[in-house]
Amino acid sequence: MLFTGAVCVPLSIFYEVNFMPNGFDEQKIRAYAEKFGCGYEIDVIAETDSTNNVLKKLAVTTDKDGYLLIARRQTAGRGRLGRSFFSPDSGVYMSLLIRPNTPPEQTLFFTTAAAVAVCRAIERTTKLTAQIKWVNDVYIGGKKVCGILCESAIEHDKTAWTVVGIGVNLAHPKGGFPPEIADKAAALFEGEAPEGFEEKFSAALAYELFRLYFDGSFTDVNEYRSRSMLIGREITAVTAAGERPCRAIGIDSAAALIVEYPDGTRGYLNSGEVSVRF
Ligand code: BTN
């Protein structure tokens, strides 16, 4: 097992040779990273409170850039909107620290690109089809298998750093999911994951993340849009203004969810969340 302590792992060590349909090229990712003027480093640890917490501290105390921390469990995993994120060792939890120096309007794209990377990694390593529930959840068969939490600092009207946190339920947790999420959560495998799957999946996701962020295509929402499971559905928008029923009709080029209210007016959601019944 690779998940035994803090080690810096070149991606190729835990990636099956020829696993990627188009060939796996670590050199290419390094080249992307260099082109974008950032580093490329991965650490794998057994446990921490929250990989986002660790990287947020590193963001202000170091100049690390292009640094990915992967943990097998978290003792205080955090979700969006101040919620906790159930993080037992049946899942994998990772955070990527980057210093994009991009305009604040592009911040939402870090979340959308991460969601696309997770879907691609799932489909490269399993026979499953993954969809995205705007804005930050990945679903399989109507249940959530992954959550994403991006946290950023804006300085001088630029994104000084972003921590992209991703938690994926790989296998069914031994004691089951907690009652409050049991009807909504699922894992990639109903029982245990196959031997070596954590490594294979982590490497696939690391690859897809680095590729998306550093090849410059992270602001392109076409794939995100085509994977959206909400379009055409009746949903409830949950924003600071309260809850409002509406129908999801599209995702615009800024990744806002376009909704239509019962009175025929349109809204563009770029914060908050939505709920949907299956
Ligand atoms: C959500 O579903 O609300 C977002 C969940 C994000 C969880 C990930 S796991 C890795 C990183 N560390 C955390 O504490 N949270 C994110």
Coordinates of N, CA and C in Angstrom, one line a residue, residues 35-173:
K35 N 5.0 25.4 -17.9 CA 4.5 26.4 -18.8 C 3.7 27.5 -18.0
F36 N 2.9 27.0 -17.0 CA 2.1 27.9 -16.2 C 2.9 28.4 -15.0
G37 N 4.2 28.1 -15.0 CA 5.1 28.7 -14.0 C 4.8 28.2 -12.6
C38 N 4.3 27.0 -12.5 CA 4.1 26.4 -11.1 C 4.8 25.1 -11.0
G39 N 4.8 24.6 -9.8 CA 5.5 23.3 -9.5 C 4.6 22.1 -9.7
Y40 N 5.1 20.9 -9.4 CA 4.4 19.7 -9.6 C 4.9 18.7 -8.5
E41 N 4.0 18.5 -7.5 CA 4.4 17.8 -6.3 C 3.2 17.0 -5.7
I42 N 3.4 15.8 -5.4 CA 2.3 15.0 -4.8 C 2.8 14.4 -3.5
D43 N 2.0 14.5 -2.4 CA 2.2 13.8 -1.2 C 1.0 12.9 -0.9
V44 N 1.3 11.7 -0.3 CA 0.2 10.8 0.0 C 0.3 10.5 1.5
I45 N -0.7 10.8 2.3 CA -0.7 10.5 3.7 C -1.9 9.6 4.2
A46 N -1.8 9.0 5.3 CA -2.9 8.2 5.8 C -4.0 9.0 6.3
E47 N -3.7 10.0 7.1 CA -4.8 10.7 7.8 C -4.4 12.2 8.1
T48 N -5.4 13.0 8.1 CA -5.2 14.4 8.5 C -6.6 14.9 8.9
D49 N -6.7 16.1 9.5 CA -8.0 16.6 9.8 C -8.8 16.9 8.6
S50 N -8.2 17.7 7.7 CA -8.8 18.1 6.4 C -7.7 18.5 5.5
T51 N -7.6 17.9 4.3 CA -6.6 18.3 3.4 C -6.7 19.7 3.0
N52 N -7.9 20.3 2.9 CA -8.1 21.7 2.6 C -7.4 22.6 3.7
N53 N -7.6 22.2 5.0 CA -7.0 22.9 6.1 C -5.5 23.0 6.0
V54 N -4.9 21.8 5.7 CA -3.5 21.7 5.6 C -3.0 22.6 4.5
L55 N -3.6 22.6 3.3 CA -3.1 23.3 2.2 C -3.4 24.8 2.3
K56 N -4.5 25.2 3.0 CA -4.7 26.6 3.3 C -3.6 27.2 4.1
K57 N -3.2 26.4 5.1 CA -2.0 26.9 5.9 C -0.8 27.0 5.1
L58 N -0.5 26.0 4.2 CA 0.6 26.1 3.3 C 0.6 27.2 2.4
A59 N -0.7 27.6 2.0 CA -0.8 28.7 1.0 C -0.3 30.0 1.6
V60 N -0.5 30.2 2.9 CA 0.0 31.4 3.5 C 1.4 31.3 4.1
T61 N 1.9 30.1 4.3 CA 3.2 30.0 5.0 C 4.3 29.6 4.0
T62 N 3.9 29.2 2.8 CA 5.0 28.7 1.8 C 4.6 29.4 0.5
D63 N 5.5 29.1 -0.5 CA 5.2 29.6 -1.8 C 4.8 28.4 -2.8
K64 N 4.4 27.2 -2.1 CA 4.1 26.0 -2.9 C 3.0 26.4 -4.0
D65 N 3.2 25.8 -5.1 CA 2.2 26.0 -6.2 C 2.2 24.7 -7.1
G66 N 1.0 24.2 -7.3 CA 1.0 22.9 -8.0 C 1.3 21.8 -7.1
Y67 N 0.7 21.9 -5.8 CA 1.0 20.8 -4.8 C -0.3 20.1 -4.5
L68 N -0.2 18.8 -4.6 CA -1.4 17.9 -4.4 C -1.2 17.0 -3.1
L69 N -2.1 17.1 -2.2 CA -2.0 16.3 -1.0 C -3.2 15.3 -1.0
I70 N -2.9 14.0 -0.9 CA -3.9 12.9 -0.9 C -3.9 12.2 0.4
A71 N -5.1 12.1 1.0 CA -5.2 11.4 2.3 C -6.3 10.2 2.2
R72 N -6.1 9.2 2.9 CA -7.1 8.1 2.9 C -8.2 8.3 3.9
R73 N -8.1 9.2 4.9 CA -9.2 9.5 5.7 C -9.0 10.9 6.3
Q74 N -10.1 11.6 6.7 CA -10.0 12.9 7.3 C -10.8 12.8 8.6
T75 N -10.2 13.5 9.7 CA -11.0 13.4 11.0 C -11.9 14.6 11.1
A76 N -11.7 15.6 10.3 CA -12.6 16.8 10.3 C -12.8 17.3 8.9
G77 N -13.3 16.5 8.0 CA -13.5 16.8 6.6 C -14.6 17.9 6.5
R78 N -14.4 18.9 5.7 CA -15.3 20.0 5.6 C -16.0 20.0 4.2
G79 N -17.3 20.3 4.2 CA -18.1 20.5 3.0 C -18.4 21.9 2.7
R80 N -19.2 22.2 1.7 CA -19.6 23.5 1.4 C -20.6 24.0 2.5
L81 N -20.8 25.3 2.5 CA -21.8 26.0 3.4 C -21.6 25.6 4.9
G82 N -20.4 25.4 5.3 CA -20.1 25.1 6.7 C -20.4 23.7 7.2
R83 N -20.8 22.8 6.2 CA -21.1 21.4 6.6 C -19.9 20.6 6.8
S84 N -20.1 19.5 7.5 CA -18.9 18.5 7.6 C -19.0 17.5 6.5
F85 N -17.9 16.9 6.2 CA -17.9 15.9 5.1 C -17.4 14.6 5.6
F86 N -18.2 13.6 5.6 CA -18.0 12.3 6.1 C -16.7 11.7 5.3
S87 N -15.7 11.4 6.0 CA -14.4 11.0 5.4 C -13.7 9.8 5.9
P88 N -14.4 8.6 5.9 CA -13.8 7.4 6.4 C -12.8 6.8 5.4
D89 N -12.1 5.8 5.7 CA -11.0 5.3 4.8 C -11.6 4.4 3.7
S90 N -12.8 4.5 3.4 CA -13.4 3.9 2.2 C -13.4 4.9 1.1
G91 N -12.9 6.1 1.3 CA -12.9 7.1 0.3 C -11.5 7.6 0.1
V92 N -11.4 8.6 -0.8 CA -10.1 9.2 -1.0 C -10.3 10.8 -1.0
Y93 N -9.4 11.5 -0.4 CA -9.6 12.9 -0.1 C -8.4 13.6 -0.6
M94 N -8.6 14.6 -1.5 CA -7.4 15.3 -1.9 C -7.6 16.8 -2.1
S95 N -6.5 17.5 -2.0 CA -6.6 19.0 -2.2 C -5.4 19.4 -3.1
L96 N -5.7 20.3 -4.0 CA -4.6 20.8 -4.9 C -4.5 22.3 -4.6
L97 N -3.2 22.7 -4.3 CA -3.0 24.2 -4.1 C -2.4 24.7 -5.4
I98 N -3.0 25.8 -5.9 CA -2.5 26.4 -7.1 C -2.5 28.0 -6.9
R99 N -1.7 28.7 -7.6 CA -1.7 30.1 -7.5 C -2.0 30.7 -8.9
P100 N -3.2 30.7 -9.3 CA -3.6 31.0 -10.7 C -3.4 32.4 -11.2
N101 N -3.5 33.4 -10.2 CA -3.4 34.8 -10.6 C -4.4 35.2 -11.7
T102 N -5.5 34.6 -11.7 CA -6.6 34.8 -12.7 C -7.6 35.8 -12.1
P103 N -8.5 36.4 -12.9 CA -9.5 37.3 -12.4 C -10.5 36.6 -11.5
P104 N -11.0 37.3 -10.5 CA -11.9 36.7 -9.5 C -13.2 36.1 -10.2
E105 N -13.6 36.7 -11.4 CA -14.8 36.1 -12.1 C -14.5 34.7 -12.5
Q106 N -13.3 34.3 -12.6 CA -13.0 32.9 -13.1 C -13.0 31.9 -11.9
T107 N -13.2 32.3 -10.7 CA -13.1 31.4 -9.5 C -14.0 30.2 -9.6
L108 N -15.2 30.3 -10.1 CA -16.1 29.2 -10.2 C -15.6 28.1 -11.1
F109 N -14.8 28.5 -12.1 CA -14.2 27.5 -13.0 C -13.3 26.5 -12.4
F110 N -12.8 26.8 -11.2 CA -11.9 25.8 -10.5 C -12.8 24.7 -10.0
T111 N -14.0 25.0 -9.6 CA -14.9 24.0 -9.2 C -15.5 23.2 -10.4
T112 N -15.8 23.9 -11.5 CA -16.4 23.1 -12.6 C -15.3 22.2 -13.2
A113 N -14.1 22.7 -13.3 CA -13.0 21.9 -13.9 C -12.8 20.7 -13.0
A114 N -12.8 20.9 -11.7 CA -12.6 19.7 -10.8 C -13.7 18.7 -11.0
A115 N -14.9 19.1 -11.2 CA -16.0 18.2 -11.3 C -15.8 17.4 -12.6
V116 N -15.4 18.1 -13.7 CA -15.1 17.3 -14.9 C -14.0 16.3 -14.8
A117 N -12.9 16.8 -14.1 CA -11.8 15.9 -13.8 C -12.2 14.6 -13.1
V118 N -13.1 14.8 -12.1 CA -13.6 13.6 -11.3 C -14.4 12.7 -12.2
C119 N -15.3 13.2 -13.0 CA -16.1 12.4 -14.0 C -15.1 11.6 -14.9
R120 N -14.1 12.3 -15.4 CA -13.2 11.6 -16.4 C -12.5 10.5 -15.6
A121 N -12.0 10.8 -14.4 CA -11.2 9.8 -13.7 C -12.1 8.6 -13.4
I122 N -13.4 8.8 -13.0 CA -14.3 7.7 -12.7 C -14.5 6.9 -14.0
E123 N -14.7 7.5 -15.1 CA -14.9 6.8 -16.3 C -13.7 6.1 -16.9
R124 N -12.5 6.6 -16.5 CA -11.3 5.9 -16.9 C -11.0 4.7 -16.1
T125 N -11.5 4.7 -14.9 CA -11.1 3.6 -14.0 C -12.2 2.6 -13.7
T126 N -13.5 2.9 -14.1 CA -14.6 2.0 -13.9 C -15.5 2.0 -15.1
K127 N -16.5 1.2 -15.1 CA -17.5 1.2 -16.2 C -18.7 2.1 -16.0
L128 N -18.6 3.0 -15.0 CA -19.7 3.8 -14.6 C -19.7 5.1 -15.4
T129 N -20.9 5.7 -15.5 CA -21.1 7.0 -16.1 C -21.4 8.0 -15.1
A130 N -20.6 9.1 -15.1 CA -20.7 10.1 -14.0 C -21.4 11.4 -14.5
Q131 N -22.2 12.0 -13.7 CA -22.8 13.2 -14.0 C -22.6 14.3 -13.0
I132 N -22.9 15.5 -13.3 CA -22.6 16.6 -12.4 C -23.9 17.3 -12.0
K133 N -24.0 17.5 -10.7 CA -25.1 18.3 -10.2 C -24.5 19.6 -9.8
W134 N -25.0 20.7 -10.5 CA -24.4 22.0 -10.3 C -24.5 22.3 -8.8
V135 N -23.5 22.8 -8.2 CA -22.3 23.2 -8.9 C -21.1 22.3 -8.7
N136 N -21.2 21.6 -7.6 CA -19.9 20.9 -7.1 C -20.1 19.5 -6.7
D137 N -21.1 18.8 -7.2 CA -21.3 17.4 -6.8 C -21.3 16.5 -8.0
V138 N -20.7 15.3 -7.8 CA -20.6 14.3 -8.9 C -21.6 13.2 -8.4
Y139 N -22.4 12.8 -9.4 CA -23.5 11.8 -9.1 C -23.3 10.6 -10.0
I140 N -23.7 9.4 -9.4 CA -23.8 8.2 -10.2 C -25.2 7.6 -9.9
G141 N -25.9 7.3 -10.9 CA -27.2 6.7 -10.7 C -28.1 7.4 -9.7
G142 N -28.1 8.8 -9.7 CA -28.9 9.6 -8.9 C -28.4 9.7 -7.4
K143 N -27.2 9.3 -7.2 CA -26.7 9.5 -5.8 C -25.3 10.1 -5.8
K144 N -25.0 10.9 -4.8 CA -23.8 11.7 -4.7 C -22.6 10.7 -4.4
V145 N -21.5 10.8 -5.2 CA -20.3 10.0 -4.9 C -19.1 10.9 -4.6
C146 N -19.3 12.2 -4.8 CA -18.1 13.1 -4.7 C -18.6 14.5 -4.4
G147 N -17.9 15.2 -3.5 CA -18.1 16.6 -3.3 C -16.8 17.4 -3.5
I148 N -17.0 18.6 -3.9 CA -15.8 19.5 -4.2 C -16.0 20.8 -3.4
L149 N -14.9 21.2 -2.7 CA -14.9 22.5 -2.0 C -13.7 23.3 -2.4
C150 N -13.9 24.4 -3.1 CA -12.8 25.2 -3.5 C -12.7 26.4 -2.6
E151 N -11.6 26.8 -2.1 CA -11.4 27.9 -1.2 C -10.3 28.8 -1.8
S152 N -10.5 30.1 -2.0 CA -9.6 31.0 -2.6 C -9.3 32.2 -1.9
A153 N -8.2 32.8 -2.1 CA -7.9 34.2 -1.6 C -7.7 35.1 -2.8
I154 N -8.4 36.3 -2.7 CA -8.3 37.3 -3.8 C -7.4 38.4 -3.2
E155 N -6.3 38.7 -4.0 CA -5.4 39.8 -3.6 C -5.2 40.7 -4.8
H156 N -5.3 42.0 -4.7 CA -5.0 42.9 -5.8 C -5.9 42.5 -7.0
D157 N -7.1 42.1 -6.7 CA -8.1 41.8 -7.8 C -7.7 40.6 -8.7
K158 N -6.9 39.7 -8.0 CA -6.5 38.5 -8.7 C -6.6 37.3 -7.7
T159 N -6.9 36.1 -8.2 CA -6.9 34.9 -7.3 C -5.5 34.6 -6.9
A160 N -5.1 34.9 -5.7 CA -3.7 34.7 -5.3 C -3.4 33.2 -5.1
W161 N -4.4 32.5 -4.5 CA -4.3 31.0 -4.4 C -5.7 30.4 -4.3
T162 N -5.7 29.2 -4.8 CA -7.0 28.4 -4.7 C -6.6 27.0 -4.1
V163 N -7.4 26.5 -3.2 CA -7.3 25.2 -2.8 C -8.5 24.4 -3.3
V164 N -8.3 23.4 -4.1 CA -9.3 22.7 -4.7 C -9.4 21.3 -3.9
G165 N -10.5 21.2 -3.1 CA -10.6 20.0 -2.3 C -11.7 19.0 -2.9
I166 N -11.3 17.8 -3.0 CA -12.2 16.8 -3.6 C -12.3 15.5 -2.7
G167 N -13.5 15.1 -2.4 CA -13.6 13.8 -1.6 C -14.5 12.9 -2.4
V168 N -14.0 11.7 -2.6 CA -14.8 10.7 -3.4 C -15.0 9.4 -2.6
N169 N -16.2 9.0 -2.6 CA -16.6 7.7 -1.9 C -16.2 6.5 -2.9
L170 N -15.2 5.8 -2.5 CA -14.8 4.7 -3.4 C -15.6 3.5 -3.1
A171 N -15.6 3.1 -1.9 CA -16.3 1.8 -1.5 C -17.3 2.2 -0.4
H172 N -18.2 1.2 -0.2 CA -19.3 1.4 0.8 C -18.6 1.4 2.2
P173 N -18.9 2.5 3.0 CA -18.2 2.5 4.3 C -18.7 1.3 5.2

